[in-house]
XYZ file of C-alpha atoms in Angstrom:
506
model
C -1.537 115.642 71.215
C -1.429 116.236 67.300
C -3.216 113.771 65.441
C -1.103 111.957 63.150
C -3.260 109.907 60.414
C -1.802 107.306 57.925
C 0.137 107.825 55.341
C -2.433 107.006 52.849
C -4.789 109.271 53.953
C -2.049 112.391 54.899
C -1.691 113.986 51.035
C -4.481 115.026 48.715
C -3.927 113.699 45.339
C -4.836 116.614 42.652
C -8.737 117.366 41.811
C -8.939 116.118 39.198
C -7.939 112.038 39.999
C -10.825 112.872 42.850
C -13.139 113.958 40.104
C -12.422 111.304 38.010
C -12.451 108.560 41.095
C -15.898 110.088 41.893
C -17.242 110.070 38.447
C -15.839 106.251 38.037
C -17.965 105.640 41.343
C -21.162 106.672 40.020
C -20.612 105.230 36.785
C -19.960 101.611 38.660
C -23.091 102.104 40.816
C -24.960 101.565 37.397
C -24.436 98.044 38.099
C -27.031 98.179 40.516
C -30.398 97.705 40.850
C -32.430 99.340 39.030
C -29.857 99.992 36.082
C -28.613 96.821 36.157
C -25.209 97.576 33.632
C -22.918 95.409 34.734
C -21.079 95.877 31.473
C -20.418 99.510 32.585
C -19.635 98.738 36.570
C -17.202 95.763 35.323
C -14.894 98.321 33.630
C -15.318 101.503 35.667
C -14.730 99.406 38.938
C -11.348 98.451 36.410
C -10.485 101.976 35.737
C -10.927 102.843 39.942
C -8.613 100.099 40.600
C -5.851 101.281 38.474
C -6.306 105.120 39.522
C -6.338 104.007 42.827
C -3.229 102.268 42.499
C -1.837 105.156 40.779
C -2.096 107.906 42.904
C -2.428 108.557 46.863
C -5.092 105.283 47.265
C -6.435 106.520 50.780
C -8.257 109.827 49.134
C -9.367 107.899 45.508
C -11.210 105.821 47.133
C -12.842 107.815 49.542
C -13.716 109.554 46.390
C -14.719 106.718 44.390
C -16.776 105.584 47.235
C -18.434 108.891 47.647
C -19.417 109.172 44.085
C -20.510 105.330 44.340
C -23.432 105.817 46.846
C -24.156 109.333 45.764
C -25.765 107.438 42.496
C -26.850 103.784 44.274
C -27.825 104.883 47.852
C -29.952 108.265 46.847
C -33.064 107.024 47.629
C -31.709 107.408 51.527
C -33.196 110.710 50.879
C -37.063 109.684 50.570
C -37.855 108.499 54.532
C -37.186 112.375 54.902
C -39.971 113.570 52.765
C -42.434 111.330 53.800
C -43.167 114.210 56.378
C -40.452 117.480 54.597
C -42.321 120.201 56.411
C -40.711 117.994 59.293
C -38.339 116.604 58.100
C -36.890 117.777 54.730
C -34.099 120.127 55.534
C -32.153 116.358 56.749
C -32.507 115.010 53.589
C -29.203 116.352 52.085
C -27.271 115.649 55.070
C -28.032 112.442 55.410
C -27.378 111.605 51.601
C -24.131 113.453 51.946
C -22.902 111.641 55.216
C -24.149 107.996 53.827
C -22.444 108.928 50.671
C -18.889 109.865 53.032
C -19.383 106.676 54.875
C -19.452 104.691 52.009
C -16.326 106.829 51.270
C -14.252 105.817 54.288
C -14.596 102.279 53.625
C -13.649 102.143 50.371
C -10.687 104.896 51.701
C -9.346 101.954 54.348
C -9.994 99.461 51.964
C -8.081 100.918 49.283
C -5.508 102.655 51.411
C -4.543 99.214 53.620
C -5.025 97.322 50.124
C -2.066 99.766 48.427
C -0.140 100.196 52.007
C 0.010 95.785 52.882
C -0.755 94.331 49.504
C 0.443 96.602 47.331
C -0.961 97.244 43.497
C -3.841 96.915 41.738
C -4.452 93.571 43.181
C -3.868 94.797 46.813
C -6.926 97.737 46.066
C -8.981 94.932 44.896
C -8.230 92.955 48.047
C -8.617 95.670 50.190
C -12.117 96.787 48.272
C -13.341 93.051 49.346
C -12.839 93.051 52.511
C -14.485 96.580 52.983
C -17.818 94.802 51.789
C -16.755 91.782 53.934
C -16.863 94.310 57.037
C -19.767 95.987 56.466
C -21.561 93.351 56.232
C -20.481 92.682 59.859
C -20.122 96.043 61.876
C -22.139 97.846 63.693
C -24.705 95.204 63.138
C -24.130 95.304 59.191
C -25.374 97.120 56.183
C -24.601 94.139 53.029
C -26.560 97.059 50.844
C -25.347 97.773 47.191
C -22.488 94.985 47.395
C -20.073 94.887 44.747
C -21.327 91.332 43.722
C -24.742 92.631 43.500
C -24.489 93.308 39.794
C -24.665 90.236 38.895
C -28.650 89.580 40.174
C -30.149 88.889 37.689
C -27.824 87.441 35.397
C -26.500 83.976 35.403
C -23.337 84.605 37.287
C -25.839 85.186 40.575
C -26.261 81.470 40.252
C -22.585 81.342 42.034
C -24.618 82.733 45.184
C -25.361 79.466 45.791
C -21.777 78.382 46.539
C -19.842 81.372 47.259
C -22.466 83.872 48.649
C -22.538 87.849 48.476
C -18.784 88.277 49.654
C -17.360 85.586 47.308
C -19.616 87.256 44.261
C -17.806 90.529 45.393
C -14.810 89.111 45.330
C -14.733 87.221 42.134
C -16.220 90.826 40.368
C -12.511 92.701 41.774
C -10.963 90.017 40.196
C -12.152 90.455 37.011
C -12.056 94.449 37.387
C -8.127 93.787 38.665
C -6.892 91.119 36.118
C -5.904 93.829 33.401
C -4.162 95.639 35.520
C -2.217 92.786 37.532
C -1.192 90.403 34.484
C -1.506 92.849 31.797
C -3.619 94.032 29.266
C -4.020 91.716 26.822
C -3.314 88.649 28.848
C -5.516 89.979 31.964
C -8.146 91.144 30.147
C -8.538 87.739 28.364
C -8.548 85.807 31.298
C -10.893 87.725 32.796
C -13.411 87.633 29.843
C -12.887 83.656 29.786
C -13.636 83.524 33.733
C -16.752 85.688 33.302
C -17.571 83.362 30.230
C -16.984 80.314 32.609
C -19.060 81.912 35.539
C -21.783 82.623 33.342
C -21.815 79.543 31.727
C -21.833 77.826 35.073
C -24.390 79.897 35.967
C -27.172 78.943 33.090
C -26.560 75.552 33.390
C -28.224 75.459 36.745
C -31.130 77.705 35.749
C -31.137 74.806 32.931
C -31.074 72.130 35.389
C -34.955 70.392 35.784
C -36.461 70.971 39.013
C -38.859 68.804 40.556
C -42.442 70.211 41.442
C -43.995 69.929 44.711
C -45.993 66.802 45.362
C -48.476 68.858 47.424
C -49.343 72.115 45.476
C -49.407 75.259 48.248
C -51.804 78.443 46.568
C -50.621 81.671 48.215
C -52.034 85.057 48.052
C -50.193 88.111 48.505
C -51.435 91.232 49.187
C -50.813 94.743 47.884
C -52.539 97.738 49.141
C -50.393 99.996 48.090
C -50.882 102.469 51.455
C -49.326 105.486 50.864
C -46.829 106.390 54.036
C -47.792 109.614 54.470
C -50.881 108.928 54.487
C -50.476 105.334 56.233
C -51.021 106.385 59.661
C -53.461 109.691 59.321
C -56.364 108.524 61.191
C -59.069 109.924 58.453
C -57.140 107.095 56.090
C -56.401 104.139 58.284
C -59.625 102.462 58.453
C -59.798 103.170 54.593
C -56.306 101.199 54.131
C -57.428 98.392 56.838
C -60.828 97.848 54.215
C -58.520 97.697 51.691
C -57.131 94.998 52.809
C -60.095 92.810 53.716
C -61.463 93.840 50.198
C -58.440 92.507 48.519
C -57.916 89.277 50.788
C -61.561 88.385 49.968
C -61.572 88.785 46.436
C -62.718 85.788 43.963
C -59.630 84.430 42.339
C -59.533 84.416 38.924
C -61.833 81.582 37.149
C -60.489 78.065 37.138
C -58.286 78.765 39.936
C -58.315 77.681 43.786
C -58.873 79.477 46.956
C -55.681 80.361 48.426
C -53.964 77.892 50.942
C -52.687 80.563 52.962
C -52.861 84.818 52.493
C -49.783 86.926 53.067
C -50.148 91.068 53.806
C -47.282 93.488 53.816
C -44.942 94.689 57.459
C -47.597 97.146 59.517
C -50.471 96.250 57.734
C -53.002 97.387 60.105
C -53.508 100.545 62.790
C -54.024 98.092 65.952
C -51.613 96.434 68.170
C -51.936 92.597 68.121
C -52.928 92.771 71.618
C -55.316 95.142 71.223
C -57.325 94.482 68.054
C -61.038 94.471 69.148
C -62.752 93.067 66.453
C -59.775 93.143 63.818
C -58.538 89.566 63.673
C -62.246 88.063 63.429
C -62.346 90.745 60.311
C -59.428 89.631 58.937
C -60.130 85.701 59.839
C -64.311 86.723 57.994
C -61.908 87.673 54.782
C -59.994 84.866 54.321
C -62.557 82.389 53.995
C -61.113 79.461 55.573
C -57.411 80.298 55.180
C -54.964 81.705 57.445
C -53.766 85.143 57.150
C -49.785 86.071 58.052
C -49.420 89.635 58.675
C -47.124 92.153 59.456
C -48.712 93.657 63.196
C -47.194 95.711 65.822
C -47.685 94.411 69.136
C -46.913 95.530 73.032
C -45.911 93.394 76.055
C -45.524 95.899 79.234
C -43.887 99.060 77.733
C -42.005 97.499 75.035
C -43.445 97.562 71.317
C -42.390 94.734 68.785
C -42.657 94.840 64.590
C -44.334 91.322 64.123
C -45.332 88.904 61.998
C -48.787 87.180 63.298
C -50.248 83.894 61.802
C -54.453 84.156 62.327
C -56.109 80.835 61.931
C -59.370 79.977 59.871
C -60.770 80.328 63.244
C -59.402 83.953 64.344
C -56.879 81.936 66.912
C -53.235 83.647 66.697
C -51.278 80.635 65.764
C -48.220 81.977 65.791
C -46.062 85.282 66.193
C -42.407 86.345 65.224
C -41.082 89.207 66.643
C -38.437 91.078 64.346
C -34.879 90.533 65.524
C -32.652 92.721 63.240
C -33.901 96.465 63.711
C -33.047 99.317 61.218
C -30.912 101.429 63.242
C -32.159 104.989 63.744
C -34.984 103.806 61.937
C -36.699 101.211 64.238
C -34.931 102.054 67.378
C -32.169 104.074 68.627
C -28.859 102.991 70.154
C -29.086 103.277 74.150
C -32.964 104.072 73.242
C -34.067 103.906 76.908
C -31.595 106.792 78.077
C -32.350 108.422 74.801
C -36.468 108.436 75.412
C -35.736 110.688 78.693
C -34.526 113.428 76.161
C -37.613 112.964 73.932
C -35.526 111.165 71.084
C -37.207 108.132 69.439
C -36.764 105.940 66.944
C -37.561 107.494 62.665
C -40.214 104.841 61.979
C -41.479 103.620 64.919
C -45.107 103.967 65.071
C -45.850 103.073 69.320
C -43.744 104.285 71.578
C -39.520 105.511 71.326
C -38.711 102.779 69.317
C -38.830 98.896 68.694
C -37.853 95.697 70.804
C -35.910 93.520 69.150
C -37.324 90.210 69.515
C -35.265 86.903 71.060
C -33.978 84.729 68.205
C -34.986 84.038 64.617
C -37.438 81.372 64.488
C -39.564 78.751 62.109
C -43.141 79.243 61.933
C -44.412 75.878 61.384
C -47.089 76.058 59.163
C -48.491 72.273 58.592
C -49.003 71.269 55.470
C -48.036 74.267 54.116
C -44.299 73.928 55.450
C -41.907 75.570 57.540
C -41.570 79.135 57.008
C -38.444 81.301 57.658
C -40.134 84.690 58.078
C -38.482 87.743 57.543
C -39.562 91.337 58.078
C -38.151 94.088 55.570
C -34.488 95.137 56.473
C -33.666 91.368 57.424
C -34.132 89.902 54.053
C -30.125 91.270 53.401
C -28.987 89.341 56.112
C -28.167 85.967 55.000
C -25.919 85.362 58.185
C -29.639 85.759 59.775
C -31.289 82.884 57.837
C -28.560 80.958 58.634
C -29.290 81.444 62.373
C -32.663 79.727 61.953
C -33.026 76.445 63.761
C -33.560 74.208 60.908
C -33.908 74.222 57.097
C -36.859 75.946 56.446
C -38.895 74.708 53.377
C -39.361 78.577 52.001
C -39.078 82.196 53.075
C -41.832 85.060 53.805
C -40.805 88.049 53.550
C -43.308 90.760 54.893
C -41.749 94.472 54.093
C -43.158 98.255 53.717
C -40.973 99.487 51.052
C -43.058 103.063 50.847
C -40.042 104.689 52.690
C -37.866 104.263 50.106
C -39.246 105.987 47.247
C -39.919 104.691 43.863
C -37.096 104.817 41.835
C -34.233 102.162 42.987
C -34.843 101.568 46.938
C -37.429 99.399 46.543
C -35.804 97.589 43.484
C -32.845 97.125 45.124
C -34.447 95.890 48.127
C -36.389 93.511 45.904
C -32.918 92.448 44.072
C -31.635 91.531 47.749
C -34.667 89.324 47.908
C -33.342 87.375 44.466
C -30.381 86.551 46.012
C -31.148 85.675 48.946
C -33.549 82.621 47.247
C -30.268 81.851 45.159
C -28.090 82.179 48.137
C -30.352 78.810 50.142
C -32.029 77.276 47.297
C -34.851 78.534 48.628
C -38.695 80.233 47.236
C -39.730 83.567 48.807
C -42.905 85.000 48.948
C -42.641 88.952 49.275
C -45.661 90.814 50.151
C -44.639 94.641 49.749
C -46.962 97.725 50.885
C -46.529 99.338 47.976
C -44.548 97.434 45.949
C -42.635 95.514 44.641
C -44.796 92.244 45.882
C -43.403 89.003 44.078
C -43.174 85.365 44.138
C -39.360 84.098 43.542
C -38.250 80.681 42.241
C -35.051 79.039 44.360
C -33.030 80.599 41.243
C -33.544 83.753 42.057
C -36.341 84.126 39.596
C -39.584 86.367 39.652
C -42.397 84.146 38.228
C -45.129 86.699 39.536
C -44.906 90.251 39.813
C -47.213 93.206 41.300
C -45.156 96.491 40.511
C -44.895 99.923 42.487
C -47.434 102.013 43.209
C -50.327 99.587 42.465
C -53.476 98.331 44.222
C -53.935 94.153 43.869
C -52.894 90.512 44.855
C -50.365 88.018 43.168
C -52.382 84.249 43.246
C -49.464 82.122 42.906
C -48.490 78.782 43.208
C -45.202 78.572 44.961
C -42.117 77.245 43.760
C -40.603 74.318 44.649
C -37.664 74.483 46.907
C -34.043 73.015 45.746
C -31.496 71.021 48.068
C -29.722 72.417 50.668
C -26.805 75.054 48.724
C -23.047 74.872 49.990
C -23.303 78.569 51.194
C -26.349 77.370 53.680
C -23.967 75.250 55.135
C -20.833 77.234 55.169
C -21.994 80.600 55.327
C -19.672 83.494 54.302
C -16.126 82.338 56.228
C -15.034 80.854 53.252
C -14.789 83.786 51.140
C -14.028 85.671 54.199
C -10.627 83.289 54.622
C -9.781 83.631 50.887
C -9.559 86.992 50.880
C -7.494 86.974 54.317
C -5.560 84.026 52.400
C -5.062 86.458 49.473
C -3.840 89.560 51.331
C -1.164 87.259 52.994
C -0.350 85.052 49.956
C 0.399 87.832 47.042
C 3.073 90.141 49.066
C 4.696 86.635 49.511
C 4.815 85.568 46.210
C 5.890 89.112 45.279
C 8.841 88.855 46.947
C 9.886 84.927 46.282
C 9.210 85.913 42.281
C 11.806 88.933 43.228
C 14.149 86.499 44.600
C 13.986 84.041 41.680
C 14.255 86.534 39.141
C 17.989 88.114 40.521
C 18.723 84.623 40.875
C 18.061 83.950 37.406
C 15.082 81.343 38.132
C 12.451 82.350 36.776
């Protein structure tokens, strides 16, 4: 049987709209983290839209797509070289197949947007939803969003009502307008809804906050442990010291002892279970305060990524097992069937792969409040932190961010962590291997910093948290139902305009 695909995917347009879809891609990936030009995404994400709606939609934006993540997701290639004599020569095949996934969405996005909806403001439909869905399948990847140029502007402040898919939505708009009411009148419409956005936006960075009756001192901890050298046993002990050295450090004159002391995912080379004399070594460092970690830990033949609370008195208060797992990273799909064929999971340290663990959970942390924790890749998962039982007072976010290079992976990673403190009003405290550790405001804003590649500790006080946002109530259906709303709504108000204007009613 001959396989017959759509017609918006069955003819090529010419090379050159693909080159220039491609090149439009990249140039609208500057939007993200680290680059941060919005003003260049805003009107290249335009320009896609229009070409798009110009030519066979299907193959533009696979093309536009392709070009997009070539520029924003190259950093996919640094896990790979942690260990190239290993593992280099699938580097450029998995940029090139990340970069053709990104592709097909924005392909069936624009393709069903042009095909159902029809015109520029069908590819911009279409284009939302894509980032709708994969935020959802195959257990999600919210990465590089089309809303994510906005962190760290003002217009990120909408997070707090609309979320990541309503941000992503409301930038398609904008990038659609000219094209949908015209030039001149769609272009300055869209400049006064930006204007309005924004200016919504600084007025509740503006807005007063109050402080927290009970000042809580945290200390986070950067060792800045090289991965490939992370888990060579001449260097482990050496990065385990490290850490002791750093937790016990004097803080700087005039200020406290820290209330509680936060290290990075994996800190250590023992399982939880199995620590000998670690976590009276660690508990000896803190000097009276309790010490969350990242720790891997075993129960029968399974292995867990954890996050361990140690008391003053070297009791394990409390443990959270990670939930969402990198896939191919942390585990493999059907890993049990897979381990009889030797494969395992990419950065598993103990056994095939990772455990997920049973539910997402509060640590309860006394007078230091209830803690969502978080453990690397879940910090993009804001359907996650709405899965915790409760409103948690702020978030800790343990992650190793050494995978990912030094260029934009671990920026963008940190930008996710803005957003998500916009997104539930809430402060996070991010303790990174290697960078980028930070302590982030319920706006979204970094009030201490430790950059990449750099041995120290952020002593922070931490930021009080805000009331409880409309999207940590509501989640992301609303957007989600707007855009369904919209993709039903425009073809029908296509057609009743039609019928007014041979009627003469217009």
């Amino acid at each position: 049987m001959k396989l017959r695909l759509p017609p918006f995917l069955r003819m090529r347009p010419r090379w050159t709209v693909l080159s220039g879809a491609a090149a439009l891609g990249a140039v609208a990936a500057l939007g993200q983290a680290p680059f941060g030009l919005w003003f260049l995404a805003l009107p290249a994400l335009s320009g896609l839209i229009a070409l798009a709606a110009r030519s066979r939609a299907g193959w533009t934006g696979f093309a536009g797509g392709f070009g997009y993540a070539l520029v924003a997701m190259f950093w996919i290639v640094e896990p790979f070289m942690v260990e190239p004599e290993i593992y280099g020569w699938m580097a450029p095949f998995a940029l090139v197949l990340m970069a053709a996934g990104m592709g097909l969405f924005w392909a069936l996005g624009c393709g069903l947007g042009a095909r159902f909806v029809r015109g520029p403001a069908g590819i911009a439909v279409g284009l939302a939803a894509m980032d709708a869905l994969r935020s959802y399948v195959f257990t999600g990847f919210p990465w590089v969003l089309f809303g994510h140029i906005w962190i760290g502007t003002p217009v990120a402040q909408l997070a707090a009502w609309i979320g990541p898919i309503g941000l992503s939505l409301l930038t398609l708009a904008l990038a659609a307008l000219p094209w949908v009411l015209g030039r001149r009148a769609g272009t300055g419409l869209a400049v006064l809804v930006l204007a309005g956005a924004w200016g919504t936006g600084a007025l509740r960075l503006a807005a007063p906050e109050a402080p927290r009756p009970d000042p809580v001192h945290l200390r986070l901890v950067q060792p800045d442990a090289t991965q490939a050298l992370k888990w060579d046993p001449d260097h482990q002990l050496e990065f385990f010291y490290r850490h002791l050295d750093l937790t016990a450090q004097d803080p700087a004159p005039g200020q406290p002892r820290p209330d509680l002391v936060i290290w990075p995912e994996t800190a250590v080379p023992f399982l939880l279970n199995r620590a000998g004399q670690g976590i009276e070594m660690i508990a000896n460092a803190a000097q009276g305060a309790p010490v969350a970690l990242g720790i891997q830990r075993s129960e029968d033949m399974r292995y867990f990524n954890s996050l361990a609370v140690i008391g003053p008195d070297a009791r394990i208060e409390d443990v959270y097992d990670k939930v969402h797992l990198v896939p191919f990273g942390e585990y493999i799909p059907y890993g049990d069937l897979m381990a009889k064929i030797g494969i395992g999971a990419f950065a598993a340290q103990q056994g095939n792969g990772y455990t997920p663990g049973k539910a997402e959970t509060l640590l309860d942390l006394g007078r230091l409040g209830r803690v969502a924790p978080l453990i690397c890749y879940e910090s993009i998962f804001p359907q996650d932190i709405r899965r915790v039982p409760g409103r948690p007072d702020w978030i800790m976010l343990v992650t190793n961010d050494a995978w990912f290079g030094n260029i934009s992976g671990p920026w963008q990673h940190l930008a996710q962590a803005r957003l998500i403190a916009i997104e539930f009003g809430l402060p996070v405290a991010r303790a990174a291997n290697t960078g980028v550790s930070a302590m982030i405001d319920a706006k979204g804003r970094v009030t201490a910093e430790l950059g990449m590649n750099r041995q120290g500790v952020i002593d922070a006080v931490l930021p009080p948290s805000l009331p409880e946002t409309l999207y940590a109530r509501t989640g992301d259906w609303p957007a989600i139902v707007l855009i369904a709303f919209l993709a039903c709504a425009i073809p029908s108000f296509r057609r009743n305009n039609r019928v007014d204007r041979v009627s003469g009613r217009v």
